[in-house]
Amino acid sequence: MGSRVFNVASYLGKQPLFVGMSSGDLARIAAACQIKHVARGETLFVVGQASEGLYLVVDGQVKLYAKSANGHEKVIEVVEANGCVADAPMFSDDRHSTNASVLSDSLLLMVPRGMLVSEIEHNPGLALRMLGGLSRRLNKLVHEIEAVTLHSGVKRVVDYLLGSPAAIAANPTQHDVTVSLPASKGTIASLLSVTPEHFSRILHDLQLRGLISVQRRHIHILDTQGLASYA
């Protein structure tokens, strides 16, 4: 990835978790952080491993996933730049319940567990923001379980496309919206709990109906209202 140099304290101060903290607090946390350049395909942690701390994704992508005994993977989340990788074991003696690996060459900032716990003990604002983040992650997982249980594969794919930042930011009257998949189609298929083959068939069918066009990882929504009503 090269030798990117950046101001760790300044970066932390712009992240939602640490916003509003004093320069002294940020400098203290920054001094304890570890900068990690991680190559594509490398593993961050595995199920059963003790948590080191919180990973901030400065650049790149991290995949959280479960893996069966026969090697099959279920992608749980893809964390992109400016996101964070954290879970409840960081605040207990439990071990990681998921695996994490890097989807592209990434620059990560690891805030050690001990430092974070120490800061939370005397900073109620940080504690509340951390709880808020964990709560949002839990709600997101509940919604995903609901979708897998109650919704068809087609609806999950359509909801994913329409729920993308590009689609949400688009003007309601805008017809052509481009959604760039953040990872491979196979990874997105696993995230949506459909097989890669089923995912491809769904995209092909939506394309035949004139609702989308597909160019590699770029999916152009040609008829937003039609796509929403189709599922």
C-alpha atoms as a PDB file:
ATOM      1  CA  MET A   1       0.000   0.000   0.000  1.00  0.00           C
ATOM      2  CA  GLY A   2       2.981   2.266   0.254  1.00  0.00           C
ATOM      3  CA  SER A   3       3.990   4.233   3.322  1.00  0.00           C
ATOM      4  CA  ARG A   4       1.051   6.517   3.893  1.00  0.00           C
ATOM      5  CA  VAL A   5       1.692   8.927   6.756  1.00  0.00           C
ATOM      6  CA  PHE A   6      -1.121  10.705   8.553  1.00  0.00           C
ATOM      7  CA  ASN A   7      -1.860  12.445  11.827  1.00  0.00           C
ATOM      8  CA  VAL A   8      -3.471   9.806  14.027  1.00  0.00           C
ATOM      9  CA  ALA A   9      -4.886  12.243  16.595  1.00  0.00           C
ATOM     10  CA  SER A  10      -6.410  14.399  13.863  1.00  0.00           C
ATOM     11  CA  TYR A  11      -7.932  11.337  12.214  1.00  0.00           C
ATOM     12  CA  LEU A  12      -9.424  10.104  15.507  1.00  0.00           C
ATOM     13  CA  GLY A  13     -10.967  13.506  16.152  1.00  0.00           C
ATOM     14  CA  LYS A  14     -12.967  13.242  12.919  1.00  0.00           C
ATOM     15  CA  GLN A  15     -14.420   9.823  13.732  1.00  0.00           C
ATOM     16  CA  PRO A  16     -17.933   9.675  15.235  1.00  0.00           C
ATOM     17  CA  LEU A  17     -16.743   7.622  18.192  1.00  0.00           C
ATOM     18  CA  PHE A  18     -14.180  10.207  19.312  1.00  0.00           C
ATOM     19  CA  VAL A  19     -15.755  13.461  18.137  1.00  0.00           C
ATOM     20  CA  GLY A  20     -15.721  16.233  20.721  1.00  0.00           C
ATOM     21  CA  MET A  21     -12.842  14.803  22.745  1.00  0.00           C
ATOM     22  CA  SER A  22     -10.099  17.168  23.898  1.00  0.00           C
ATOM     23  CA  SER A  23      -6.800  17.365  22.035  1.00  0.00           C
ATOM     24  CA  GLY A  24      -5.074  15.895  25.096  1.00  0.00           C
ATOM     25  CA  ASP A  25      -7.373  12.880  25.190  1.00  0.00           C
ATOM     26  CA  LEU A  26      -6.960  12.333  21.461  1.00  0.00           C
ATOM     27  CA  ALA A  27      -3.173  12.585  21.729  1.00  0.00           C
ATOM     28  CA  ARG A  28      -3.144  10.031  24.556  1.00  0.00           C
ATOM     29  CA  ILE A  29      -5.272   7.560  22.596  1.00  0.00           C
ATOM     30  CA  ALA A  30      -3.283   8.170  19.408  1.00  0.00           C
ATOM     31  CA  ALA A  31      -0.022   7.357  21.180  1.00  0.00           C
ATOM     32  CA  ALA A  32      -1.368   3.900  22.070  1.00  0.00           C
ATOM     33  CA  CYS A  33      -2.783   3.124  18.609  1.00  0.00           C
ATOM     34  CA  GLN A  34      -1.138   0.751  16.171  1.00  0.00           C
ATOM     35  CA  ILE A  35      -1.047   1.530  12.451  1.00  0.00           C
ATOM     36  CA  LYS A  36      -1.443  -1.632  10.410  1.00  0.00           C
ATOM     37  CA  HIS A  37      -0.885  -2.036   6.676  1.00  0.00           C
ATOM     38  CA  VAL A  38      -2.710  -5.245   5.829  1.00  0.00           C
ATOM     39  CA  ALA A  39      -2.568  -6.944   2.440  1.00  0.00           C
ATOM     40  CA  ARG A  40      -5.608  -8.272   0.631  1.00  0.00           C
ATOM     41  CA  GLY A  41      -6.624 -11.719   1.871  1.00  0.00           C
ATOM     42  CA  GLU A  42      -4.862 -11.480   5.218  1.00  0.00           C
ATOM     43  CA  THR A  43      -6.744 -12.491   8.376  1.00  0.00           C
ATOM     44  CA  LEU A  44      -7.328  -9.986  11.184  1.00  0.00           C
ATOM     45  CA  PHE A  45      -8.785 -12.440  13.673  1.00  0.00           C
ATOM     46  CA  VAL A  46     -10.631 -15.744  13.844  1.00  0.00           C
ATOM     47  CA  VAL A  47     -13.398 -17.249  15.944  1.00  0.00           C
ATOM     48  CA  GLY A  48     -12.150 -18.038  19.448  1.00  0.00           C
ATOM     49  CA  GLN A  49      -9.315 -15.506  19.386  1.00  0.00           C
ATOM     50  CA  ALA A  50      -9.110 -12.869  22.142  1.00  0.00           C
ATOM     51  CA  SER A  51     -10.008  -9.340  21.065  1.00  0.00           C
ATOM     52  CA  GLU A  52      -7.056  -6.960  20.643  1.00  0.00           C
ATOM     53  CA  GLY A  53      -9.188  -3.871  20.358  1.00  0.00           C
ATOM     54  CA  LEU A  54     -11.136  -1.709  17.957  1.00  0.00           C
ATOM     55  CA  TYR A  55     -10.116  -1.532  14.288  1.00  0.00           C
ATOM     56  CA  LEU A  56     -10.762   1.697  12.396  1.00  0.00           C
ATOM     57  CA  VAL A  57     -10.671   1.247   8.620  1.00  0.00           C
ATOM     58  CA  VAL A  58      -8.748   4.244   7.317  1.00  0.00           C
ATOM     59  CA  ASP A  59      -8.627   2.833   3.802  1.00  0.00           C
ATOM     60  CA  GLY A  60      -9.702  -0.504   2.313  1.00  0.00           C
ATOM     61  CA  GLN A  61     -12.317  -3.079   3.292  1.00  0.00           C
ATOM     62  CA  VAL A  62     -12.722  -5.672   6.026  1.00  0.00           C
ATOM     63  CA  LYS A  63     -15.018  -8.683   5.770  1.00  0.00           C
ATOM     64  CA  LEU A  64     -16.653 -10.204   8.851  1.00  0.00           C
ATOM     65  CA  TYR A  65     -17.831 -13.739   8.245  1.00  0.00           C
ATOM     66  CA  ALA A  66     -18.756 -17.106   9.683  1.00  0.00           C
ATOM     67  CA  LYS A  67     -17.220 -20.293   8.317  1.00  0.00           C
ATOM     68  CA  SER A  68     -18.628 -23.814   8.442  1.00  0.00           C
ATOM     69  CA  ALA A  69     -16.645 -27.004   8.978  1.00  0.00           C
ATOM     70  CA  ASN A  70     -16.778 -27.733   5.237  1.00  0.00           C
ATOM     71  CA  GLY A  71     -15.320 -24.320   4.387  1.00  0.00           C
ATOM     72  CA  HIS A  72     -18.490 -22.521   3.314  1.00  0.00           C
ATOM     73  CA  GLU A  73     -18.600 -18.843   4.273  1.00  0.00           C
ATOM     74  CA  LYS A  74     -21.466 -16.565   5.278  1.00  0.00           C
ATOM     75  CA  VAL A  75     -20.545 -12.906   5.029  1.00  0.00           C
ATOM     76  CA  ILE A  76     -21.986 -10.947   7.944  1.00  0.00           C
ATOM     77  CA  GLU A  77     -20.712  -7.475   7.166  1.00  0.00           C
ATOM     78  CA  VAL A  78     -18.369  -5.592   4.870  1.00  0.00           C
ATOM     79  CA  VAL A  79     -16.761  -2.650   6.675  1.00  0.00           C
ATOM     80  CA  GLU A  80     -15.504   0.077   4.348  1.00  0.00           C
ATOM     81  CA  ALA A  81     -13.290   3.124   4.776  1.00  0.00           C
ATOM     82  CA  ASN A  82     -14.176   5.257   7.812  1.00  0.00           C
ATOM     83  CA  GLY A  83     -16.038   2.341   9.368  1.00  0.00           C
ATOM     84  CA  CYS A  84     -14.963   0.407  12.432  1.00  0.00           C
ATOM     85  CA  VAL A  85     -14.654  -3.248  13.342  1.00  0.00           C
ATOM     86  CA  ALA A  86     -15.681  -3.859  16.927  1.00  0.00           C
ATOM     87  CA  ASP A  87     -17.724  -6.321  18.851  1.00  0.00           C
ATOM     88  CA  ALA A  88     -18.916  -7.081  22.344  1.00  0.00           C
ATOM     89  CA  PRO A  89     -16.031  -9.457  23.278  1.00  0.00           C
ATOM     90  CA  MET A  90     -13.814  -6.379  23.463  1.00  0.00           C
ATOM     91  CA  PHE A  91     -15.509  -5.501  26.767  1.00  0.00           C
ATOM     92  CA  SER A  92     -15.601  -8.979  28.271  1.00  0.00           C
ATOM     93  CA  ASP A  93     -13.490 -12.092  28.555  1.00  0.00           C
ATOM     94  CA  ASP A  94     -15.349 -13.693  25.646  1.00  0.00           C
ATOM     95  CA  ARG A  95     -13.613 -14.563  22.388  1.00  0.00           C
ATOM     96  CA  HIS A  96     -14.401 -13.398  18.865  1.00  0.00           C
ATOM     97  CA  SER A  97     -17.569 -15.011  17.505  1.00  0.00           C
ATOM     98  CA  THR A  98     -16.736 -14.132  13.887  1.00  0.00           C
ATOM     99  CA  ASN A  99     -13.762 -14.182  11.549  1.00  0.00           C
ATOM    100  CA  ALA A 100     -12.359 -11.073   9.885  1.00  0.00           C
ATOM    101  CA  SER A 101     -10.192 -10.777   6.803  1.00  0.00           C
ATOM    102  CA  VAL A 102      -9.200  -7.973   4.456  1.00  0.00           C
ATOM    103  CA  LEU A 103     -10.836  -7.731   1.024  1.00  0.00           C
ATOM    104  CA  SER A 104      -8.383  -5.218  -0.419  1.00  0.00           C
ATOM    105  CA  ASP A 105      -5.034  -3.777   0.646  1.00  0.00           C
ATOM    106  CA  SER A 106      -6.004  -1.783   3.714  1.00  0.00           C
ATOM    107  CA  LEU A 107      -4.736   0.771   6.171  1.00  0.00           C
ATOM    108  CA  LEU A 108      -6.126   0.100   9.647  1.00  0.00           C
ATOM    109  CA  LEU A 109      -5.797   1.849  12.962  1.00  0.00           C
ATOM    110  CA  MET A 110      -6.090  -0.433  15.986  1.00  0.00           C
ATOM    111  CA  VAL A 111      -7.123   1.136  19.280  1.00  0.00           C
ATOM    112  CA  PRO A 112      -5.988  -1.330  21.994  1.00  0.00           C
ATOM    113  CA  ARG A 113      -8.724  -2.824  24.133  1.00  0.00           C
ATOM    114  CA  GLY A 114      -7.079  -1.732  27.394  1.00  0.00           C
ATOM    115  CA  MET A 115      -6.789   1.901  26.277  1.00  0.00           C
ATOM    116  CA  LEU A 116     -10.413   2.006  25.115  1.00  0.00           C
ATOM    117  CA  VAL A 117     -11.734   0.463  28.330  1.00  0.00           C
ATOM    118  CA  SER A 118      -9.675   2.914  30.388  1.00  0.00           C
ATOM    119  CA  GLU A 119     -11.019   5.896  28.444  1.00  0.00           C
ATOM    120  CA  ILE A 120     -14.607   4.680  28.738  1.00  0.00           C
ATOM    121  CA  GLU A 121     -14.275   4.434  32.519  1.00  0.00           C
ATOM    122  CA  HIS A 122     -13.846   8.198  32.870  1.00  0.00           C
ATOM    123  CA  ASN A 123     -15.549   9.480  29.709  1.00  0.00           C
ATOM    124  CA  PRO A 124     -19.356   8.994  29.744  1.00  0.00           C
ATOM    125  CA  GLY A 125     -19.699  10.533  26.283  1.00  0.00           C
ATOM    126  CA  LEU A 126     -17.390   7.951  24.756  1.00  0.00           C
ATOM    127  CA  ALA A 127     -19.207   5.172  26.606  1.00  0.00           C
ATOM    128  CA  LEU A 128     -22.587   6.340  25.270  1.00  0.00           C
ATOM    129  CA  ARG A 129     -21.270   6.617  21.718  1.00  0.00           C
ATOM    130  CA  MET A 130     -19.803   3.129  21.965  1.00  0.00           C
ATOM    131  CA  LEU A 131     -23.100   1.741  23.269  1.00  0.00           C
ATOM    132  CA  GLY A 132     -24.939   3.564  20.499  1.00  0.00           C
ATOM    133  CA  GLY A 133     -22.703   1.975  17.882  1.00  0.00           C
ATOM    134  CA  LEU A 134     -23.168  -1.511  19.308  1.00  0.00           C
ATOM    135  CA  SER A 135     -26.927  -0.931  19.485  1.00  0.00           C
ATOM    136  CA  ARG A 136     -27.065   0.108  15.821  1.00  0.00           C
ATOM    137  CA  ARG A 137     -25.089  -2.984  14.840  1.00  0.00           C
ATOM    138  CA  LEU A 138     -27.487  -5.185  16.810  1.00  0.00           C
ATOM    139  CA  ASN A 139     -30.530  -3.576  15.190  1.00  0.00           C
ATOM    140  CA  LYS A 140     -28.935  -4.013  11.763  1.00  0.00           C
ATOM    141  CA  LEU A 141     -28.366  -7.714  12.420  1.00  0.00           C
ATOM    142  CA  VAL A 142     -31.965  -8.133  13.634  1.00  0.00           C
ATOM    143  CA  HIS A 143     -33.262  -6.522  10.430  1.00  0.00           C
ATOM    144  CA  GLU A 144     -31.020  -8.792   8.358  1.00  0.00           C
ATOM    145  CA  ILE A 145     -32.299 -11.888  10.164  1.00  0.00           C
ATOM    146  CA  GLU A 146     -35.856 -10.688   9.539  1.00  0.00           C
ATOM    147  CA  ALA A 147     -35.091 -10.176   5.840  1.00  0.00           C
ATOM    148  CA  VAL A 148     -33.569 -13.647   5.445  1.00  0.00           C
ATOM    149  CA  THR A 149     -36.486 -15.235   7.287  1.00  0.00           C
ATOM    150  CA  LEU A 150     -39.401 -13.333   5.748  1.00  0.00           C
ATOM    151  CA  HIS A 151     -38.265 -11.885   2.429  1.00  0.00           C
ATOM    152  CA  SER A 152     -37.441 -13.471  -0.912  1.00  0.00           C
ATOM    153  CA  GLY A 153     -33.990 -13.338  -2.434  1.00  0.00           C
ATOM    154  CA  VAL A 154     -35.272 -10.882  -5.043  1.00  0.00           C
ATOM    155  CA  LYS A 155     -36.541  -8.481  -2.388  1.00  0.00           C
ATOM    156  CA  ARG A 156     -33.263  -8.706  -0.458  1.00  0.00           C
ATOM    157  CA  VAL A 157     -31.299  -7.788  -3.582  1.00  0.00           C
ATOM    158  CA  VAL A 158     -33.680  -4.961  -4.503  1.00  0.00           C
ATOM    159  CA  ASP A 159     -33.661  -3.590  -0.948  1.00  0.00           C
ATOM    160  CA  TYR A 160     -29.854  -3.728  -0.935  1.00  0.00           C
ATOM    161  CA  LEU A 161     -29.634  -1.719  -4.164  1.00  0.00           C
ATOM    162  CA  LEU A 162     -32.241   0.833  -3.093  1.00  0.00           C
ATOM    163  CA  GLY A 163     -30.677   1.084   0.374  1.00  0.00           C
ATOM    164  CA  SER A 164     -27.238   1.948  -0.992  1.00  0.00           C
ATOM    165  CA  PRO A 165     -25.866   5.433  -0.222  1.00  0.00           C
ATOM    166  CA  ALA A 166     -26.082   6.384  -3.908  1.00  0.00           C
ATOM    167  CA  ALA A 167     -29.766   5.435  -4.147  1.00  0.00           C
ATOM    168  CA  ILE A 168     -30.668   7.083  -0.845  1.00  0.00           C
ATOM    169  CA  ALA A 169     -28.921  10.330  -1.850  1.00  0.00           C
ATOM    170  CA  ALA A 170     -30.556  10.438  -5.288  1.00  0.00           C
ATOM    171  CA  ASN A 171     -33.386  12.816  -6.110  1.00  0.00           C
ATOM    172  CA  PRO A 172     -36.730  10.933  -6.040  1.00  0.00           C
ATOM    173  CA  THR A 173     -37.316  11.919  -9.670  1.00  0.00           C
ATOM    174  CA  GLN A 174     -33.846  10.784 -10.759  1.00  0.00           C
ATOM    175  CA  HIS A 175     -34.057   7.755 -13.023  1.00  0.00           C
ATOM    176  CA  ASP A 176     -30.467   6.653 -13.567  1.00  0.00           C
ATOM    177  CA  VAL A 177     -28.676   5.939 -10.281  1.00  0.00           C
ATOM    178  CA  THR A 178     -25.355   4.080 -10.223  1.00  0.00           C
ATOM    179  CA  VAL A 179     -24.670   1.684  -7.353  1.00  0.00           C
ATOM    180  CA  SER A 180     -21.059   0.502  -7.157  1.00  0.00           C
ATOM    181  CA  LEU A 181     -20.798  -2.800  -5.310  1.00  0.00           C
ATOM    182  CA  PRO A 182     -18.187  -2.424  -2.537  1.00  0.00           C
ATOM    183  CA  ALA A 183     -16.996  -6.004  -2.973  1.00  0.00           C
ATOM    184  CA  SER A 184     -17.194  -8.891  -5.421  1.00  0.00           C
ATOM    185  CA  LYS A 185     -20.602 -10.184  -6.483  1.00  0.00           C
ATOM    186  CA  GLY A 186     -19.862 -13.414  -4.625  1.00  0.00           C
ATOM    187  CA  THR A 187     -19.241 -11.497  -1.395  1.00  0.00           C
ATOM    188  CA  ILE A 188     -22.405  -9.416  -1.813  1.00  0.00           C
ATOM    189  CA  ALA A 189     -24.391 -12.578  -2.575  1.00  0.00           C
ATOM    190  CA  SER A 190     -23.175 -14.149   0.658  1.00  0.00           C
ATOM    191  CA  LEU A 191     -23.996 -10.945   2.553  1.00  0.00           C
ATOM    192  CA  LEU A 192     -27.574 -11.185   1.221  1.00  0.00           C
ATOM    193  CA  SER A 193     -27.799 -14.937   1.916  1.00  0.00           C
ATOM    194  CA  VAL A 194     -28.254 -15.976  -1.705  1.00  0.00           C
ATOM    195  CA  THR A 195     -25.965 -18.141  -3.791  1.00  0.00           C
ATOM    196  CA  PRO A 196     -23.744 -16.395  -6.364  1.00  0.00           C
ATOM    197  CA  GLU A 197     -25.732 -18.144  -9.104  1.00  0.00           C
ATOM    198  CA  HIS A 198     -29.051 -16.922  -7.691  1.00  0.00           C
ATOM    199  CA  PHE A 199     -27.663 -13.404  -7.326  1.00  0.00           C
ATOM    200  CA  SER A 200     -26.571 -13.401 -10.972  1.00  0.00           C
ATOM    201  CA  ARG A 201     -29.991 -14.697 -12.099  1.00  0.00           C
ATOM    202  CA  ILE A 202     -31.767 -11.975 -10.137  1.00  0.00           C
ATOM    203  CA  LEU A 203     -29.577  -9.259 -11.674  1.00  0.00           C
ATOM    204  CA  HIS A 204     -30.090 -10.765 -15.130  1.00  0.00           C
ATOM    205  CA  ASP A 205     -33.877 -10.841 -14.685  1.00  0.00           C
ATOM    206  CA  LEU A 206     -33.961  -7.237 -13.444  1.00  0.00           C
ATOM    207  CA  GLN A 207     -31.845  -6.265 -16.437  1.00  0.00           C
ATOM    208  CA  LEU A 208     -34.178  -8.010 -18.879  1.00  0.00           C
ATOM    209  CA  ARG A 209     -37.099  -6.103 -17.365  1.00  0.00           C
ATOM    210  CA  GLY A 210     -35.334  -2.812 -18.046  1.00  0.00           C
ATOM    211  CA  LEU A 211     -35.031  -1.931 -14.368  1.00  0.00           C
ATOM    212  CA  ILE A 212     -31.223  -2.010 -14.166  1.00  0.00           C
ATOM    213  CA  SER A 213     -28.153  -2.395 -16.332  1.00  0.00           C
ATOM    214  CA  VAL A 214     -25.001  -4.131 -15.085  1.00  0.00           C
ATOM    215  CA  GLN A 215     -21.397  -3.293 -15.911  1.00  0.00           C
ATOM    216  CA  ARG A 216     -19.098  -5.390 -13.767  1.00  0.00           C
ATOM    217  CA  ARG A 217     -19.529  -4.052 -10.206  1.00  0.00           C
ATOM    218  CA  HIS A 218     -21.481  -0.994 -11.355  1.00  0.00           C
ATOM    219  CA  ILE A 219     -25.243  -1.421 -11.328  1.00  0.00           C
ATOM    220  CA  HIS A 220     -27.266   1.354 -12.959  1.00  0.00           C
ATOM    221  CA  ILE A 221     -30.806   1.641 -11.612  1.00  0.00           C
ATOM    222  CA  LEU A 222     -32.803   2.788 -14.645  1.00  0.00           C
ATOM    223  CA  ASP A 223     -36.224   2.887 -12.991  1.00  0.00           C
ATOM    224  CA  THR A 224     -36.129   3.452  -9.244  1.00  0.00           C
ATOM    225  CA  GLN A 225     -39.885   3.366  -8.718  1.00  0.00           C
ATOM    226  CA  GLY A 226     -40.295   0.339 -10.968  1.00  0.00           C
ATOM    227  CA  LEU A 227     -37.528  -1.488  -9.093  1.00  0.00           C
ATOM    228  CA  ALA A 228     -39.124  -0.674  -5.732  1.00  0.00           C
ATOM    229  CA  SER A 229     -42.542  -1.935  -6.835  1.00  0.00           C
ATOM    230  CA  TYR A 230     -41.162  -5.066  -8.517  1.00  0.00           C
ATOM    231  CA  ALA A 231     -40.046  -6.769  -5.290  1.00  0.00           C
END
